[in-house]
Amino acid sequence: MLEIKEINGVNTDSVFGKMADQSHKSILFCSDKSTGLKAIIAIHDTTLGPAIGGTRMWNYRSEADALDDVLRLSRGMTFKAAITGLNLGGGKAVIIGDSNKDKSEALMRRFGKFINNLNGEFITSQDVGTNTRDMEYIRMETPHVAGIAESLGGSGHTGPISAYGVYMGMKASAKEQWGNDSLSGKSIAVQGIGNVGEHLVKYLSDEGARVYISDLDEERLTYVARKHDAIIVPNHQIYDLDVDIYAPCALGATVNTETLKRLKCSIIAGSANNQLEDEEVHGQMLMEMGVLYAPDFLINAGGLISVNSEISGVGKKRAMQLAENIYKVTLDIFRKSKKDQITPYTAALKIAEKRIQDIRQLKANS
């Protein structure tokens, strides 16, 4: 009997092991020679509804790194939807490549065909390296996409609502840590000033916070600094600033054993996914250090809320109301964390998992 140990260099035992470890439902590997498409779609859980998640295009160091990223991100989407009360499951997609060089209409449309073959089990939207135009290309091949331009009847870019949710979570964190949710006069380091990061900088600057910013794009740094009166900091120095709040708004795992030796802040609250390299280890370290951590999959849920408003047709006003409610839910998480003597991440996870389990039981009994 033929034993298949590898598919395109990826050990199948490892793939299935990782799926089982994080309880994933399915993974689709997408390859198309004519367009150069190499993508992975991961579906984590569909108990609450169809899996939803953005498509990230990134020049990963290896296919293994891409797989690890899509598995972690899709799992986070499950909990994000659950804790915000949405009837959606968790999924994610990654396209391996440089979004500035490798992206094309043909590539995005071919990717859309793969999504369409999933028959509505996965709905995608924008993420790092993709935009509303890319979603329009995908929509030419499948209806299972959101984040379309407002001019075409969509919700537009998710950045503004996503940033507002992070802002609400940050204010709730200030309320918990200092007894007052005002950010006026507070020093805040924002790492990553993409669409979400820039909108967050605006909210903070408008309230009177002293904002430090870092990003790999120097031209954008200069633009945002001038526009919002922010202070530019070299990317490698962002962890050494003596600030009140650190806001990771770029890629994940920036809160790890090494950076925790350098960070001088009282609160961590940002828009990046999977900010803790190890949720249990580094969540516990933060609690012991007295640093309050606002769980990322809760406070960065504004983007998902925005996309859901497009799918369900509830409108942008309702989406902003739901994003504002992140303030209350964040405070609820902190209360549970204190009461049960567990980290805020674990508290948020337990609430999300309970909702999923309750609905799974409800469906089983119907």
JSON list of C-alpha atoms in Angstrom, two decimals, residues 213-351:
[
{"chain": "A", "resi": 213, "resn": "ILE", "atom": "CA", "xyz": [4.26, 55.04, 16.48]},
{"chain": "A", "resi": 214, "resn": "SER", "atom": "CA", "xyz": [6.45, 52.50, 14.68]},
{"chain": "A", "resi": 215, "resn": "ASP", "atom": "CA", "xyz": [6.11, 50.69, 11.37]},
{"chain": "A", "resi": 216, "resn": "LEU", "atom": "CA", "xyz": [8.29, 49.17, 8.64]},
{"chain": "A", "resi": 217, "resn": "ASP", "atom": "CA", "xyz": [6.90, 51.68, 6.12]},
{"chain": "A", "resi": 218, "resn": "GLU", "atom": "CA", "xyz": [8.89, 54.87, 6.76]},
{"chain": "A", "resi": 219, "resn": "GLU", "atom": "CA", "xyz": [6.92, 56.95, 4.28]},
{"chain": "A", "resi": 220, "resn": "ARG", "atom": "CA", "xyz": [3.66, 56.04, 6.00]},
{"chain": "A", "resi": 221, "resn": "LEU", "atom": "CA", "xyz": [5.21, 56.74, 9.39]},
{"chain": "A", "resi": 222, "resn": "THR", "atom": "CA", "xyz": [6.04, 60.29, 8.34]},
{"chain": "A", "resi": 223, "resn": "TYR", "atom": "CA", "xyz": [2.55, 60.82, 6.92]},
{"chain": "A", "resi": 224, "resn": "VAL", "atom": "CA", "xyz": [0.71, 59.54, 10.02]},
{"chain": "A", "resi": 225, "resn": "ALA", "atom": "CA", "xyz": [3.03, 61.38, 12.41]},
{"chain": "A", "resi": 226, "resn": "ARG", "atom": "CA", "xyz": [2.36, 64.71, 10.70]},
{"chain": "A", "resi": 227, "resn": "LYS", "atom": "CA", "xyz": [-1.36, 64.11, 10.31]},
{"chain": "A", "resi": 228, "resn": "HIS", "atom": "CA", "xyz": [-2.01, 63.08, 13.93]},
{"chain": "A", "resi": 229, "resn": "ASP", "atom": "CA", "xyz": [0.86, 64.75, 15.80]},
{"chain": "A", "resi": 230, "resn": "ALA", "atom": "CA", "xyz": [2.44, 61.40, 16.73]},
{"chain": "A", "resi": 231, "resn": "ILE", "atom": "CA", "xyz": [6.07, 60.67, 17.62]},
{"chain": "A", "resi": 232, "resn": "ILE", "atom": "CA", "xyz": [8.05, 58.28, 15.42]},
{"chain": "A", "resi": 233, "resn": "VAL", "atom": "CA", "xyz": [10.07, 55.54, 17.13]},
{"chain": "A", "resi": 234, "resn": "PRO", "atom": "CA", "xyz": [12.40, 53.04, 15.39]},
{"chain": "A", "resi": 235, "resn": "ASN", "atom": "CA", "xyz": [10.68, 49.65, 15.16]},
{"chain": "A", "resi": 236, "resn": "HIS", "atom": "CA", "xyz": [13.28, 47.83, 17.28]},
{"chain": "A", "resi": 237, "resn": "GLN", "atom": "CA", "xyz": [12.96, 50.40, 20.11]},
{"chain": "A", "resi": 238, "resn": "ILE", "atom": "CA", "xyz": [9.17, 50.24, 20.57]},
{"chain": "A", "resi": 239, "resn": "TYR", "atom": "CA", "xyz": [9.48, 47.65, 23.38]},
{"chain": "A", "resi": 240, "resn": "ASP", "atom": "CA", "xyz": [11.85, 49.83, 25.40]},
{"chain": "A", "resi": 241, "resn": "LEU", "atom": "CA", "xyz": [9.60, 52.88, 25.73]},
{"chain": "A", "resi": 242, "resn": "ASP", "atom": "CA", "xyz": [8.39, 53.85, 29.18]},
{"chain": "A", "resi": 243, "resn": "VAL", "atom": "CA", "xyz": [4.69, 54.19, 28.33]},
{"chain": "A", "resi": 244, "resn": "ASP", "atom": "CA", "xyz": [1.32, 53.60, 29.94]},
{"chain": "A", "resi": 245, "resn": "ILE", "atom": "CA", "xyz": [-0.08, 51.39, 27.16]},
{"chain": "A", "resi": 246, "resn": "TYR", "atom": "CA", "xyz": [1.48, 49.19, 24.49]},
{"chain": "A", "resi": 247, "resn": "ALA", "atom": "CA", "xyz": [-0.80, 48.64, 21.48]},
{"chain": "A", "resi": 248, "resn": "PRO", "atom": "CA", "xyz": [0.39, 45.89, 19.11]},
{"chain": "A", "resi": 249, "resn": "CYS", "atom": "CA", "xyz": [-1.36, 46.50, 15.79]},
{"chain": "A", "resi": 250, "resn": "ALA", "atom": "CA", "xyz": [0.85, 44.59, 13.36]},
{"chain": "A", "resi": 251, "resn": "LEU", "atom": "CA", "xyz": [1.57, 40.86, 13.30]},
{"chain": "A", "resi": 252, "resn": "GLY", "atom": "CA", "xyz": [1.15, 38.51, 16.25]},
{"chain": "A", "resi": 253, "resn": "ALA", "atom": "CA", "xyz": [3.41, 36.99, 18.94]},
{"chain": "A", "resi": 254, "resn": "THR", "atom": "CA", "xyz": [5.06, 40.30, 19.84]},
{"chain": "A", "resi": 255, "resn": "VAL", "atom": "CA", "xyz": [4.36, 39.63, 23.52]},
{"chain": "A", "resi": 256, "resn": "ASN", "atom": "CA", "xyz": [6.83, 36.90, 24.35]},
{"chain": "A", "resi": 257, "resn": "THR", "atom": "CA", "xyz": [9.51, 36.00, 26.88]},
{"chain": "A", "resi": 258, "resn": "GLU", "atom": "CA", "xyz": [12.10, 38.31, 25.33]},
{"chain": "A", "resi": 259, "resn": "THR", "atom": "CA", "xyz": [9.88, 41.38, 24.87]},
{"chain": "A", "resi": 260, "resn": "LEU", "atom": "CA", "xyz": [8.40, 41.01, 28.35]},
{"chain": "A", "resi": 261, "resn": "LYS", "atom": "CA", "xyz": [11.88, 41.65, 29.73]},
{"chain": "A", "resi": 262, "resn": "ARG", "atom": "CA", "xyz": [11.84, 45.02, 27.94]},
{"chain": "A", "resi": 263, "resn": "LEU", "atom": "CA", "xyz": [8.23, 46.23, 28.08]},
{"chain": "A", "resi": 264, "resn": "LYS", "atom": "CA", "xyz": [7.51, 49.05, 30.54]},
{"chain": "A", "resi": 265, "resn": "CYS", "atom": "CA", "xyz": [3.75, 49.50, 30.41]},
{"chain": "A", "resi": 266, "resn": "SER", "atom": "CA", "xyz": [0.68, 48.95, 32.59]},
{"chain": "A", "resi": 267, "resn": "ILE", "atom": "CA", "xyz": [-1.72, 47.84, 29.84]},
{"chain": "A", "resi": 268, "resn": "ILE", "atom": "CA", "xyz": [-1.45, 45.88, 26.60]},
{"chain": "A", "resi": 269, "resn": "ALA", "atom": "CA", "xyz": [-4.35, 46.49, 24.23]},
{"chain": "A", "resi": 270, "resn": "GLY", "atom": "CA", "xyz": [-4.10, 46.41, 20.45]},
{"chain": "A", "resi": 271, "resn": "SER", "atom": "CA", "xyz": [-5.61, 45.15, 17.21]},
{"chain": "A", "resi": 272, "resn": "ALA", "atom": "CA", "xyz": [-3.09, 42.43, 16.26]},
{"chain": "A", "resi": 273, "resn": "ASN", "atom": "CA", "xyz": [-4.25, 38.82, 16.33]},
{"chain": "A", "resi": 274, "resn": "ASN", "atom": "CA", "xyz": [-2.52, 36.27, 18.58]},
{"chain": "A", "resi": 275, "resn": "GLN", "atom": "CA", "xyz": [-0.47, 38.87, 20.46]},
{"chain": "A", "resi": 276, "resn": "LEU", "atom": "CA", "xyz": [0.71, 36.40, 23.10]},
{"chain": "A", "resi": 277, "resn": "GLU", "atom": "CA", "xyz": [3.24, 33.94, 21.70]},
{"chain": "A", "resi": 278, "resn": "ASP", "atom": "CA", "xyz": [2.00, 31.41, 24.25]},
{"chain": "A", "resi": 279, "resn": "GLU", "atom": "CA", "xyz": [-1.43, 32.30, 25.67]},
{"chain": "A", "resi": 280, "resn": "GLU", "atom": "CA", "xyz": [-1.03, 30.38, 28.92]},
{"chain": "A", "resi": 281, "resn": "VAL", "atom": "CA", "xyz": [2.63, 31.10, 29.69]},
{"chain": "A", "resi": 282, "resn": "HIS", "atom": "CA", "xyz": [2.74, 34.76, 28.71]},
{"chain": "A", "resi": 283, "resn": "GLY", "atom": "CA", "xyz": [-0.78, 35.51, 29.94]},
{"chain": "A", "resi": 284, "resn": "GLN", "atom": "CA", "xyz": [0.31, 34.28, 33.38]},
{"chain": "A", "resi": 285, "resn": "MET", "atom": "CA", "xyz": [3.56, 36.24, 33.22]},
{"chain": "A", "resi": 286, "resn": "LEU", "atom": "CA", "xyz": [1.65, 39.45, 32.48]},
{"chain": "A", "resi": 287, "resn": "MET", "atom": "CA", "xyz": [-0.71, 38.88, 35.40]},
{"chain": "A", "resi": 288, "resn": "GLU", "atom": "CA", "xyz": [2.22, 38.30, 37.76]},
{"chain": "A", "resi": 289, "resn": "MET", "atom": "CA", "xyz": [3.87, 41.49, 36.46]},
{"chain": "A", "resi": 290, "resn": "GLY", "atom": "CA", "xyz": [0.70, 43.47, 37.14]},
{"chain": "A", "resi": 291, "resn": "VAL", "atom": "CA", "xyz": [0.26, 44.29, 33.45]},
{"chain": "A", "resi": 292, "resn": "LEU", "atom": "CA", "xyz": [-3.38, 44.24, 32.36]},
{"chain": "A", "resi": 293, "resn": "TYR", "atom": "CA", "xyz": [-3.93, 42.41, 29.06]},
{"chain": "A", "resi": 294, "resn": "ALA", "atom": "CA", "xyz": [-7.07, 43.05, 27.00]},
{"chain": "A", "resi": 295, "resn": "PRO", "atom": "CA", "xyz": [-7.68, 39.79, 25.07]},
{"chain": "A", "resi": 296, "resn": "ASP", "atom": "CA", "xyz": [-7.05, 40.47, 21.39]},
{"chain": "A", "resi": 297, "resn": "PHE", "atom": "CA", "xyz": [-9.86, 38.32, 20.01]},
{"chain": "A", "resi": 298, "resn": "LEU", "atom": "CA", "xyz": [-12.31, 40.42, 22.01]},
{"chain": "A", "resi": 299, "resn": "ILE", "atom": "CA", "xyz": [-11.19, 43.99, 21.48]},
{"chain": "A", "resi": 300, "resn": "ASN", "atom": "CA", "xyz": [-10.22, 43.58, 17.82]},
{"chain": "A", "resi": 301, "resn": "ALA", "atom": "CA", "xyz": [-13.62, 42.12, 16.92]},
{"chain": "A", "resi": 302, "resn": "GLY", "atom": "CA", "xyz": [-14.78, 45.38, 15.31]},
{"chain": "A", "resi": 303, "resn": "GLY", "atom": "CA", "xyz": [-13.64, 44.20, 11.88]},
{"chain": "A", "resi": 304, "resn": "LEU", "atom": "CA", "xyz": [-15.74, 41.04, 12.19]},
{"chain": "A", "resi": 305, "resn": "ILE", "atom": "CA", "xyz": [-18.67, 43.11, 13.44]},
{"chain": "A", "resi": 306, "resn": "SER", "atom": "CA", "xyz": [-18.34, 45.34, 10.37]},
{"chain": "A", "resi": 307, "resn": "VAL", "atom": "CA", "xyz": [-18.29, 42.38, 8.00]},
{"chain": "A", "resi": 308, "resn": "ASN", "atom": "CA", "xyz": [-21.26, 40.80, 9.80]},
{"chain": "A", "resi": 309, "resn": "SER", "atom": "CA", "xyz": [-23.24, 44.00, 9.31]},
{"chain": "A", "resi": 310, "resn": "GLU", "atom": "CA", "xyz": [-22.72, 43.60, 5.56]},
{"chain": "A", "resi": 311, "resn": "ILE", "atom": "CA", "xyz": [-23.76, 39.94, 5.59]},
{"chain": "A", "resi": 312, "resn": "SER", "atom": "CA", "xyz": [-26.82, 40.42, 7.81]},
{"chain": "A", "resi": 313, "resn": "GLY", "atom": "CA", "xyz": [-27.80, 43.83, 6.42]},
{"chain": "A", "resi": 314, "resn": "VAL", "atom": "CA", "xyz": [-28.08, 45.52, 9.84]},
{"chain": "A", "resi": 315, "resn": "GLY", "atom": "CA", "xyz": [-26.17, 48.62, 8.74]},
{"chain": "A", "resi": 316, "resn": "LYS", "atom": "CA", "xyz": [-23.16, 50.60, 9.93]},
{"chain": "A", "resi": 317, "resn": "LYS", "atom": "CA", "xyz": [-24.99, 52.32, 12.81]},
{"chain": "A", "resi": 318, "resn": "ARG", "atom": "CA", "xyz": [-25.74, 48.96, 14.44]},
{"chain": "A", "resi": 319, "resn": "ALA", "atom": "CA", "xyz": [-22.17, 47.85, 13.79]},
{"chain": "A", "resi": 320, "resn": "MET", "atom": "CA", "xyz": [-20.83, 50.86, 15.69]},
{"chain": "A", "resi": 321, "resn": "GLN", "atom": "CA", "xyz": [-23.19, 50.07, 18.60]},
{"chain": "A", "resi": 322, "resn": "LEU", "atom": "CA", "xyz": [-21.87, 46.51, 18.77]},
{"chain": "A", "resi": 323, "resn": "ALA", "atom": "CA", "xyz": [-18.28, 47.76, 18.61]},
{"chain": "A", "resi": 324, "resn": "GLU", "atom": "CA", "xyz": [-19.02, 50.19, 21.45]},
{"chain": "A", "resi": 325, "resn": "ASN", "atom": "CA", "xyz": [-20.31, 47.26, 23.51]},
{"chain": "A", "resi": 326, "resn": "ILE", "atom": "CA", "xyz": [-16.76, 45.89, 23.53]},
{"chain": "A", "resi": 327, "resn": "TYR", "atom": "CA", "xyz": [-16.18, 48.35, 26.40]},
{"chain": "A", "resi": 328, "resn": "LYS", "atom": "CA", "xyz": [-18.72, 46.56, 28.63]},
{"chain": "A", "resi": 329, "resn": "VAL", "atom": "CA", "xyz": [-17.67, 43.05, 27.63]},
{"chain": "A", "resi": 330, "resn": "THR", "atom": "CA", "xyz": [-14.01, 43.88, 28.35]},
{"chain": "A", "resi": 331, "resn": "LEU", "atom": "CA", "xyz": [-14.91, 45.02, 31.85]},
{"chain": "A", "resi": 332, "resn": "ASP", "atom": "CA", "xyz": [-16.95, 41.81, 32.33]},
{"chain": "A", "resi": 333, "resn": "ILE", "atom": "CA", "xyz": [-13.87, 39.79, 31.35]},
{"chain": "A", "resi": 334, "resn": "PHE", "atom": "CA", "xyz": [-11.70, 41.62, 33.87]},
{"chain": "A", "resi": 335, "resn": "ARG", "atom": "CA", "xyz": [-14.28, 40.97, 36.62]},
{"chain": "A", "resi": 336, "resn": "LYS", "atom": "CA", "xyz": [-14.35, 37.26, 35.81]},
{"chain": "A", "resi": 337, "resn": "SER", "atom": "CA", "xyz": [-10.56, 37.20, 35.74]},
{"chain": "A", "resi": 338, "resn": "LYS", "atom": "CA", "xyz": [-10.41, 38.67, 39.26]},
{"chain": "A", "resi": 339, "resn": "LYS", "atom": "CA", "xyz": [-13.24, 36.53, 40.64]},
{"chain": "A", "resi": 340, "resn": "ASP", "atom": "CA", "xyz": [-11.88, 33.22, 39.31]},
{"chain": "A", "resi": 341, "resn": "GLN", "atom": "CA", "xyz": [-8.19, 34.13, 39.74]},
{"chain": "A", "resi": 342, "resn": "ILE", "atom": "CA", "xyz": [-7.43, 33.41, 36.10]},
{"chain": "A", "resi": 343, "resn": "THR", "atom": "CA", "xyz": [-5.85, 35.47, 33.34]},
{"chain": "A", "resi": 344, "resn": "PRO", "atom": "CA", "xyz": [-8.08, 37.77, 31.25]},
{"chain": "A", "resi": 345, "resn": "TYR", "atom": "CA", "xyz": [-7.30, 35.65, 28.19]},
{"chain": "A", "resi": 346, "resn": "THR", "atom": "CA", "xyz": [-8.48, 32.48, 29.94]},
{"chain": "A", "resi": 347, "resn": "ALA", "atom": "CA", "xyz": [-11.58, 34.28, 31.23]},
{"chain": "A", "resi": 348, "resn": "ALA", "atom": "CA", "xyz": [-12.50, 35.43, 27.73]},
{"chain": "A", "resi": 349, "resn": "LEU", "atom": "CA", "xyz": [-11.79, 31.97, 26.32]},
{"chain": "A", "resi": 350, "resn": "LYS", "atom": "CA", "xyz": [-14.07, 30.28, 28.86]},
{"chain": "A", "resi": 351, "resn": "ILE", "atom": "CA", "xyz": [-16.97, 32.60, 28.03]}
]
